[in-house]
Amino acid sequence: MEGFLNLAWVLPIPPFLAFLAIILFLNRNKTVSALTAIGGAFVSFVIGWPIAFAVFTTEHFGEHPLYGELFTIPTGASSLMIGYQVDPANALMIFMATFLLLMIFIYAYGYMSAYPAHLRPEDYPQAHKQHKDPRYSRFMAYISLFATGMLGLVVSNSLLTFFVFWEIMGLCSYLLIGFWYEKPSAKKAAFKAFMTTRIGDVIMLVGMMLLYMWSEPSTLVFEQMLSMENLEHLASMTVTIPLIGVTTSAVGLIAVLIFFGTVGKSAQFPLHVWLPDAMEGPTPVSALIHAATMVSAGVFLVVRMFPLFFVAGETSPGSMQFVAMTGAFTALFASFIAVAQWDIKRVLAYSTIAQLGYMIAALGTGAYVAGLFHLITHAFFKALLFLGSGSVIHGVEHGFHHAHAHGNGHGNGNGHGDEHGGHGSHIIHRADGDLDPHDPQDMRNMGGLLKRMPLTGWTFIIGGLALSGFPFLSAGFWSKDEILSSTWYTEDILIFWMLALSAFLTAFYTARQIVLTFLGKPRSEGAAHAPESARSMTIPLLLIAPFAVALGWFGIPASFPLIGGLVPNFIEHVLEPYIHYMGFEVAHPAFSPVVLLVSLAVALGGLAAGWFVYRKGLPEGEIDPMRRWLGPLWWAMHRKFWVDELYDYTIIPFTRGLAKFSYWVDDLWIIDPIINAIGRITAAIARFSGEVDRYVVDGVVNLTGKVSMSLGTVLRNAQNGQVQVYLMVVAVTLMIWLLLTAMPILLTLV
């Protein structure tokens, strides 16, 4: 078995080879590019699932994780091992990521087979004739590289390689969010995502450097770095933070700094602003970022580094409290915003932010198993929801196209106009937000889609019930209930009620989304004529849907009444030996009827409230009832509490001002002037050296040569064979010798 597990390092290679093949050789053939990308994801899946199940089926595997070495890099006093790692935590990630990546790739094959509505047909006539995005192959290359980054990150054995693959995903997110760069909104969103996540990455990088310098020995390899000996060493060190003068343990400071990487990548407040705008990319990108890769990687960072966070919580309790409160506040904050959004994908985006907050809060309170459990279940049902929303947008857009083709509507009819492709329609100003009557993403333009798109509709409803935590029958119920139980057990009462309120709001806006999208009567021509999606888009939905239900049954607590123990708690069983091996402890909350009642109340109550408020839909011209009832509060939620505007008026001007100042320092004031002055001085010295060389060095050398030549000529003439000349030389020599000998005597006499 170990020989097979040693193939873990191969997982990122197939999608990377697919990326290279597409950009180097296959760019012109869109179909072959897509099949190559899917093939790369499929090979990783074929390798990944046997590895994951080998870990799951090996008793006590967590007590003996696999560490493999590929090569080492000398770092002066020590060396850095580059290799791979297989353990129960990343086996769960391999199980999730390889499957969802394959499903998303298959979905993208059908989804991107439409000419974007924001492009004119005459700009790309060949692509328009083929009914494909003109950059179809490039898209497949980008998502292949994205998959490379995620799979490489999951199997990394060191924080350094983890960070390298982390940055690869950051680059790909920038490229994919701004994929349709013809739209100013897409370019702005890509820039926002890149810059916002870089803030977290830079802070994390500082933490990594401190971790390397202060560790004994200096290392970033997980096995050595997270050993209890090294963590106790870091816990014994105290440091004073400059400027603020706060003294804390080294491990506490490092934990907070590294956590900021998670705040950026997993979109936690205040670095959450990029994730909703990431909807500007094609829907498969949204699924990649929100479910299988980008945001999951941020939470997985805390999972991977949990021994460090655990020790930090013991020596510096404020560090873990900061983590937990950040997650809980983000969950509640994002849930409020989601209640007042109309864009079907933005609702899901804020939902993702909230669910990530759930996971972070769980890990911050020490609920390691619950946090990782929810990370896995959420990935499946959120991928189901995002792909389902893409199918809805795709169908409504085609519905508008059908109406236009028959002279019943407006629009350009260029194909699917995902992400507000636009139909040139006029904007209707409403009290609950401006409405574009031909926007395929606005839920006010939907309704009745369950009859038109039954496969998409029912799978979306399954995902929505899982997200809401529908009792007993959904994966979301069991993973959320475990988190609530853990926070109740650890007596983090404030966090418990913040998460409970967030869960209620989640169920409410999910019911609102399902009712407005799939139930009632169509509220636009697009919804009335929306077709079901192609098989390449519906089959992934059908394959993901069972996991949104069944995965929760593998994490039922043994203490749960009646059904606890009937199905073994697989998640806990797999992770428990690894937890003991790593040396930290996690709580095992006992069953609490209070927690169960709260879980049932928030899930069923939120769903019931959402259905009651929106059961009649939104008749033409009628505004959201919540807008009337909540008044200014609803508007604040709709405007996302003006956080984006705050960034626009503070962070962005500051960033631009800093960039301009850096330009002045670089080009006008310091760096370039100094470099130019050094250049001029160097040129002057070179000219002076040239003159010295020409007139002094060369002069002396030339003079020496001339003197030597003249002396040689004299000597050559003297050697003519005549006795007189030789006698003269002897006589002159004697005279010189006599003078030199007699000179001291003469001087004495004088």
PDB file of N, CA and C in Angstrom, residues 183-255:
ATOM      1  N   LYS A 183     -14.956  43.604 -20.350  1.00  0.00           N
ATOM      2  CA  LYS A 183     -15.874  44.289 -19.444  1.00  0.00           C
ATOM      3  C   LYS A 183     -15.082  44.990 -18.336  1.00  0.00           C
ATOM      4  N   PRO A 184     -15.295  46.286 -18.157  1.00  0.00           N
ATOM      5  CA  PRO A 184     -14.578  47.005 -17.096  1.00  0.00           C
ATOM      6  C   PRO A 184     -14.810  46.402 -15.718  1.00  0.00           C
ATOM      7  N   SER A 185     -16.019  45.888 -15.480  1.00  0.00           N
ATOM      8  CA  SER A 185     -16.319  45.301 -14.172  1.00  0.00           C
ATOM      9  C   SER A 185     -15.473  44.066 -13.913  1.00  0.00           C
ATOM     10  N   ALA A 186     -15.191  43.280 -14.958  1.00  0.00           N
ATOM     11  CA  ALA A 186     -14.365  42.092 -14.798  1.00  0.00           C
ATOM     12  C   ALA A 186     -12.920  42.466 -14.481  1.00  0.00           C
ATOM     13  N   LYS A 187     -12.398  43.471 -15.162  1.00  0.00           N
ATOM     14  CA  LYS A 187     -11.034  43.916 -14.893  1.00  0.00           C
ATOM     15  C   LYS A 187     -10.912  44.452 -13.468  1.00  0.00           C
ATOM     16  N   LYS A 188     -11.919  45.230 -13.053  1.00  0.00           N
ATOM     17  CA  LYS A 188     -11.898  45.779 -11.704  1.00  0.00           C
ATOM     18  C   LYS A 188     -11.965  44.671 -10.663  1.00  0.00           C
ATOM     19  N   ALA A 189     -12.826  43.667 -10.903  1.00  0.00           N
ATOM     20  CA  ALA A 189     -12.965  42.555  -9.967  1.00  0.00           C
ATOM     21  C   ALA A 189     -11.681  41.748  -9.855  1.00  0.00           C
ATOM     22  N   ALA A 190     -11.026  41.515 -10.985  1.00  0.00           N
ATOM     23  CA  ALA A 190      -9.771  40.761 -10.970  1.00  0.00           C
ATOM     24  C   ALA A 190      -8.702  41.510 -10.182  1.00  0.00           C
ATOM     25  N   PHE A 191      -8.613  42.812 -10.415  1.00  0.00           N
ATOM     26  CA  PHE A 191      -7.636  43.621  -9.687  1.00  0.00           C
ATOM     27  C   PHE A 191      -7.927  43.621  -8.187  1.00  0.00           C
ATOM     28  N   LYS A 192      -9.217  43.748  -7.833  1.00  0.00           N
ATOM     29  CA  LYS A 192      -9.594  43.745  -6.420  1.00  0.00           C
ATOM     30  C   LYS A 192      -9.230  42.424  -5.765  1.00  0.00           C
ATOM     31  N   ALA A 193      -9.515  41.302  -6.446  1.00  0.00           N
ATOM     32  CA  ALA A 193      -9.201  39.985  -5.897  1.00  0.00           C
ATOM     33  C   ALA A 193      -7.703  39.825  -5.699  1.00  0.00           C
ATOM     34  N   PHE A 194      -6.929  40.242  -6.701  1.00  0.00           N
ATOM     35  CA  PHE A 194      -5.489  40.076  -6.639  1.00  0.00           C
ATOM     36  C   PHE A 194      -4.889  40.907  -5.510  1.00  0.00           C
ATOM     37  N   MET A 195      -5.291  42.175  -5.406  1.00  0.00           N
ATOM     38  CA  MET A 195      -4.698  43.063  -4.420  1.00  0.00           C
ATOM     39  C   MET A 195      -5.157  42.717  -3.004  1.00  0.00           C
ATOM     40  N   THR A 196      -6.449  42.384  -2.847  1.00  0.00           N
ATOM     41  CA  THR A 196      -6.961  42.086  -1.515  1.00  0.00           C
ATOM     42  C   THR A 196      -6.321  40.839  -0.940  1.00  0.00           C
ATOM     43  N   THR A 197      -6.239  39.788  -1.740  1.00  0.00           N
ATOM     44  CA  THR A 197      -5.617  38.569  -1.249  1.00  0.00           C
ATOM     45  C   THR A 197      -4.117  38.745  -1.026  1.00  0.00           C
ATOM     46  N   ARG A 198      -3.498  39.661  -1.791  1.00  0.00           N
ATOM     47  CA  ARG A 198      -2.068  39.904  -1.576  1.00  0.00           C
ATOM     48  C   ARG A 198      -1.810  40.513  -0.200  1.00  0.00           C
ATOM     49  N   ILE A 199      -2.750  41.303   0.313  1.00  0.00           N
ATOM     50  CA  ILE A 199      -2.574  41.876   1.647  1.00  0.00           C
ATOM     51  C   ILE A 199      -2.411  40.760   2.667  1.00  0.00           C
ATOM     52  N   GLY A 200      -3.328  39.790   2.603  1.00  0.00           N
ATOM     53  CA  GLY A 200      -3.228  38.655   3.510  1.00  0.00           C
ATOM     54  C   GLY A 200      -1.972  37.841   3.281  1.00  0.00           C
ATOM     55  N   ASP A 201      -1.585  37.656   2.021  1.00  0.00           N
ATOM     56  CA  ASP A 201      -0.408  36.851   1.708  1.00  0.00           C
ATOM     57  C   ASP A 201       0.875  37.477   2.233  1.00  0.00           C
ATOM     58  N   VAL A 202       0.990  38.804   2.123  1.00  0.00           N
ATOM     59  CA  VAL A 202       2.199  39.486   2.603  1.00  0.00           C
ATOM     60  C   VAL A 202       2.329  39.333   4.111  1.00  0.00           C
ATOM     61  N   ILE A 203       1.217  39.519   4.824  1.00  0.00           N
ATOM     62  CA  ILE A 203       1.252  39.356   6.282  1.00  0.00           C
ATOM     63  C   ILE A 203       1.597  37.914   6.640  1.00  0.00           C
ATOM     64  N   MET A 204       1.012  36.966   5.917  1.00  0.00           N
ATOM     65  CA  MET A 204       1.321  35.559   6.142  1.00  0.00           C
ATOM     66  C   MET A 204       2.804  35.285   5.890  1.00  0.00           C
ATOM     67  N   LEU A 205       3.368  35.901   4.856  1.00  0.00           N
ATOM     68  CA  LEU A 205       4.774  35.695   4.529  1.00  0.00           C
ATOM     69  C   LEU A 205       5.680  36.170   5.660  1.00  0.00           C
ATOM     70  N   VAL A 206       5.305  37.266   6.310  1.00  0.00           N
ATOM     71  CA  VAL A 206       6.062  37.739   7.478  1.00  0.00           C
ATOM     72  C   VAL A 206       6.033  36.682   8.577  1.00  0.00           C
ATOM     73  N   GLY A 207       4.843  36.105   8.817  1.00  0.00           N
ATOM     74  CA  GLY A 207       4.737  35.041   9.803  1.00  0.00           C
ATOM     75  C   GLY A 207       5.584  33.835   9.444  1.00  0.00           C
ATOM     76  N   MET A 208       5.637  33.481   8.172  1.00  0.00           N
ATOM     77  CA  MET A 208       6.463  32.356   7.728  1.00  0.00           C
ATOM     78  C   MET A 208       7.940  32.625   7.992  1.00  0.00           C
ATOM     79  N   MET A 209       8.396  33.844   7.722  1.00  0.00           N
ATOM     80  CA  MET A 209       9.801  34.178   7.943  1.00  0.00           C
ATOM     81  C   MET A 209      10.149  34.107   9.424  1.00  0.00           C
ATOM     82  N   LEU A 210       9.255  34.632  10.273  1.00  0.00           N
ATOM     83  CA  LEU A 210       9.503  34.553  11.711  1.00  0.00           C
ATOM     84  C   LEU A 210       9.505  33.098  12.175  1.00  0.00           C
ATOM     85  N   LEU A 211       8.589  32.305  11.638  1.00  0.00           N
ATOM     86  CA  LEU A 211       8.517  30.890  12.001  1.00  0.00           C
ATOM     87  C   LEU A 211       9.804  30.161  11.633  1.00  0.00           C
ATOM     88  N   TYR A 212      10.341  30.468  10.464  1.00  0.00           N
ATOM     89  CA  TYR A 212      11.582  29.829  10.029  1.00  0.00           C
ATOM     90  C   TYR A 212      12.758  30.261  10.905  1.00  0.00           C
ATOM     91  N   MET A 213      12.826  31.552  11.219  1.00  0.00           N
ATOM     92  CA  MET A 213      13.964  32.053  11.986  1.00  0.00           C
ATOM     93  C   MET A 213      13.944  31.574  13.430  1.00  0.00           C
ATOM     94  N   TRP A 214      12.766  31.472  14.024  1.00  0.00           N
ATOM     95  CA  TRP A 214      12.677  31.160  15.448  1.00  0.00           C
ATOM     96  C   TRP A 214      12.555  29.669  15.739  1.00  0.00           C
ATOM     97  N   SER A 215      12.279  28.849  14.707  1.00  0.00           N
ATOM     98  CA  SER A 215      12.137  27.414  14.936  1.00  0.00           C
ATOM     99  C   SER A 215      13.491  26.786  15.237  1.00  0.00           C
ATOM    100  N   GLU A 216      13.468  25.692  15.989  1.00  0.00           N
ATOM    101  CA  GLU A 216      14.674  24.911  16.310  1.00  0.00           C
ATOM    102  C   GLU A 216      14.452  23.468  15.891  1.00  0.00           C
ATOM    103  N   PRO A 217      15.065  23.017  14.787  1.00  0.00           N
ATOM    104  CA  PRO A 217      15.920  23.787  13.867  1.00  0.00           C
ATOM    105  C   PRO A 217      15.097  24.662  12.937  1.00  0.00           C
ATOM    106  N   SER A 218      15.776  25.565  12.218  1.00  0.00           N
ATOM    107  CA  SER A 218      15.099  26.433  11.259  1.00  0.00           C
ATOM    108  C   SER A 218      14.536  25.588  10.119  1.00  0.00           C
ATOM    109  N   THR A 219      13.240  25.550  10.027  1.00  0.00           N
ATOM    110  CA  THR A 219      12.600  24.689   9.034  1.00  0.00           C
ATOM    111  C   THR A 219      11.180  25.164   8.773  1.00  0.00           C
ATOM    112  N   LEU A 220      10.641  24.802   7.610  1.00  0.00           N
ATOM    113  CA  LEU A 220       9.237  25.018   7.270  1.00  0.00           C
ATOM    114  C   LEU A 220       8.556  23.704   6.905  1.00  0.00           C
ATOM    115  N   VAL A 221       9.241  22.587   7.115  1.00  0.00           N
ATOM    116  CA  VAL A 221       8.666  21.268   6.872  1.00  0.00           C
ATOM    117  C   VAL A 221       7.671  20.968   7.987  1.00  0.00           C
ATOM    118  N   PHE A 222       6.455  20.578   7.630  1.00  0.00           N
ATOM    119  CA  PHE A 222       5.394  20.393   8.611  1.00  0.00           C
ATOM    120  C   PHE A 222       5.789  19.415   9.713  1.00  0.00           C
ATOM    121  N   GLU A 223       6.381  18.299   9.360  1.00  0.00           N
ATOM    122  CA  GLU A 223       6.716  17.276  10.337  1.00  0.00           C
ATOM    123  C   GLU A 223       7.626  17.817  11.432  1.00  0.00           C
ATOM    124  N   GLN A 224       8.599  18.630  11.059  1.00  0.00           N
ATOM    125  CA  GLN A 224       9.542  19.188  12.018  1.00  0.00           C
ATOM    126  C   GLN A 224       9.001  20.455  12.673  1.00  0.00           C
ATOM    127  N   MET A 225       8.397  21.280  11.869  1.00  0.00           N
ATOM    128  CA  MET A 225       7.930  22.580  12.339  1.00  0.00           C
ATOM    129  C   MET A 225       6.798  22.444  13.355  1.00  0.00           C
ATOM    130  N   LEU A 226       5.913  21.454  13.164  1.00  0.00           N
ATOM    131  CA  LEU A 226       4.752  21.281  14.028  1.00  0.00           C
ATOM    132  C   LEU A 226       4.969  20.249  15.125  1.00  0.00           C
ATOM    133  N   SER A 227       6.195  19.819  15.307  1.00  0.00           N
ATOM    134  CA  SER A 227       6.480  18.917  16.415  1.00  0.00           C
ATOM    135  C   SER A 227       6.262  19.652  17.736  1.00  0.00           C
ATOM    136  N   MET A 228       5.834  18.925  18.754  1.00  0.00           N
ATOM    137  CA  MET A 228       5.563  19.545  20.036  1.00  0.00           C
ATOM    138  C   MET A 228       6.819  20.154  20.648  1.00  0.00           C
ATOM    139  N   GLU A 229       7.996  19.576  20.363  1.00  0.00           N
ATOM    140  CA  GLU A 229       9.238  20.139  20.874  1.00  0.00           C
ATOM    141  C   GLU A 229       9.463  21.543  20.328  1.00  0.00           C
ATOM    142  N   ASN A 230       9.285  21.703  19.022  1.00  0.00           N
ATOM    143  CA  ASN A 230       9.486  23.024  18.421  1.00  0.00           C
ATOM    144  C   ASN A 230       8.406  24.004  18.855  1.00  0.00           C
ATOM    145  N   LEU A 231       7.162  23.544  18.942  1.00  0.00           N
ATOM    146  CA  LEU A 231       6.079  24.433  19.351  1.00  0.00           C
ATOM    147  C   LEU A 231       6.241  24.882  20.796  1.00  0.00           C
ATOM    148  N   GLU A 232       6.708  23.991  21.669  1.00  0.00           N
ATOM    149  CA  GLU A 232       6.981  24.389  23.050  1.00  0.00           C
ATOM    150  C   GLU A 232       8.124  25.392  23.115  1.00  0.00           C
ATOM    151  N   HIS A 233       9.105  25.215  22.237  1.00  0.00           N
ATOM    152  CA  HIS A 233      10.205  26.181  22.152  1.00  0.00           C
ATOM    153  C   HIS A 233       9.675  27.560  21.757  1.00  0.00           C
ATOM    154  N   LEU A 234       8.790  27.602  20.749  1.00  0.00           N
ATOM    155  CA  LEU A 234       8.202  28.875  20.324  1.00  0.00           C
ATOM    156  C   LEU A 234       7.309  29.463  21.406  1.00  0.00           C
ATOM    157  N   ALA A 235       6.629  28.586  22.148  1.00  0.00           N
ATOM    158  CA  ALA A 235       5.771  29.063  23.225  1.00  0.00           C
ATOM    159  C   ALA A 235       6.566  29.681  24.363  1.00  0.00           C
ATOM    160  N   SER A 236       7.801  29.215  24.569  1.00  0.00           N
ATOM    161  CA  SER A 236       8.643  29.736  25.644  1.00  0.00           C
ATOM    162  C   SER A 236       9.257  31.089  25.298  1.00  0.00           C
ATOM    163  N   MET A 237       9.267  31.450  24.016  1.00  0.00           N
ATOM    164  CA  MET A 237       9.824  32.724  23.582  1.00  0.00           C
ATOM    165  C   MET A 237       8.785  33.829  23.733  1.00  0.00           C
ATOM    166  N   THR A 238       9.203  34.969  24.217  1.00  0.00           N
ATOM    167  CA  THR A 238       8.344  36.138  24.298  1.00  0.00           C
ATOM    168  C   THR A 238       8.891  37.238  23.404  1.00  0.00           C
ATOM    169  N   VAL A 239       8.018  37.908  22.727  1.00  0.00           N
ATOM    170  CA  VAL A 239       8.408  38.986  21.822  1.00  0.00           C
ATOM    171  C   VAL A 239       7.548  40.202  22.108  1.00  0.00           C
ATOM    172  N   THR A 240       8.110  41.361  21.857  1.00  0.00           N
ATOM    173  CA  THR A 240       7.386  42.621  21.994  1.00  0.00           C
ATOM    174  C   THR A 240       7.128  43.177  20.610  1.00  0.00           C
ATOM    175  N   ILE A 241       5.873  43.374  20.300  1.00  0.00           N
ATOM    176  CA  ILE A 241       5.481  43.862  18.975  1.00  0.00           C
ATOM    177  C   ILE A 241       5.825  45.338  18.878  1.00  0.00           C
ATOM    178  N   PRO A 242       6.607  45.732  17.868  1.00  0.00           N
ATOM    179  CA  PRO A 242       6.967  47.146  17.724  1.00  0.00           C
ATOM    180  C   PRO A 242       5.737  48.034  17.559  1.00  0.00           C
ATOM    181  N   LEU A 243       5.913  49.282  17.893  1.00  0.00           N
ATOM    182  CA  LEU A 243       4.918  50.346  17.780  1.00  0.00           C
ATOM    183  C   LEU A 243       3.837  50.254  18.849  1.00  0.00           C
ATOM    184  N   ILE A 244       3.197  49.075  19.005  1.00  0.00           N
ATOM    185  CA  ILE A 244       2.123  48.977  19.983  1.00  0.00           C
ATOM    186  C   ILE A 244       2.626  48.529  21.345  1.00  0.00           C
ATOM    187  N   GLY A 245       3.841  47.956  21.388  1.00  0.00           N
ATOM    188  CA  GLY A 245       4.458  47.603  22.661  1.00  0.00           C
ATOM    189  C   GLY A 245       3.827  46.437  23.391  1.00  0.00           C
ATOM    190  N   VAL A 246       3.054  45.597  22.719  1.00  0.00           N
ATOM    191  CA  VAL A 246       2.407  44.441  23.336  1.00  0.00           C
ATOM    192  C   VAL A 246       3.383  43.278  23.369  1.00  0.00           C
ATOM    193  N   THR A 247       3.482  42.638  24.532  1.00  0.00           N
ATOM    194  CA  THR A 247       4.351  41.473  24.683  1.00  0.00           C
ATOM    195  C   THR A 247       3.507  40.205  24.625  1.00  0.00           C
ATOM    196  N   THR A 248       3.914  39.255  23.788  1.00  0.00           N
ATOM    197  CA  THR A 248       3.187  38.008  23.629  1.00  0.00           C
ATOM    198  C   THR A 248       4.174  36.895  23.325  1.00  0.00           C
ATOM    199  N   SER A 249       3.670  35.687  23.274  1.00  0.00           N
ATOM    200  CA  SER A 249       4.533  34.570  22.922  1.00  0.00           C
ATOM    201  C   SER A 249       4.796  34.576  21.423  1.00  0.00           C
ATOM    202  N   ALA A 250       5.929  34.018  21.044  1.00  0.00           N
ATOM    203  CA  ALA A 250       6.268  33.957  19.624  1.00  0.00           C
ATOM    204  C   ALA A 250       5.251  33.134  18.859  1.00  0.00           C
ATOM    205  N   VAL A 251       4.781  32.032  19.451  1.00  0.00           N
ATOM    206  CA  VAL A 251       3.833  31.168  18.755  1.00  0.00           C
ATOM    207  C   VAL A 251       2.498  31.880  18.549  1.00  0.00           C
ATOM    208  N   GLY A 252       2.085  32.721  19.507  1.00  0.00           N
ATOM    209  CA  GLY A 252       0.845  33.475  19.352  1.00  0.00           C
ATOM    210  C   GLY A 252       0.936  34.498  18.233  1.00  0.00           C
ATOM    211  N   LEU A 253       2.068  35.214  18.162  1.00  0.00           N
ATOM    212  CA  LEU A 253       2.259  36.201  17.110  1.00  0.00           C
ATOM    213  C   LEU A 253       2.295  35.534  15.741  1.00  0.00           C
ATOM    214  N   ILE A 254       3.020  34.432  15.616  1.00  0.00           N
ATOM    215  CA  ILE A 254       3.117  33.719  14.340  1.00  0.00           C
ATOM    216  C   ILE A 254       1.750  33.213  13.904  1.00  0.00           C
ATOM    217  N   ALA A 255       0.963  32.682  14.838  1.00  0.00           N
ATOM    218  CA  ALA A 255      -0.363  32.159  14.509  1.00  0.00           C
ATOM    219  C   ALA A 255      -1.258  33.254  13.928  1.00  0.00           C
TER     220      ALA A 255
END
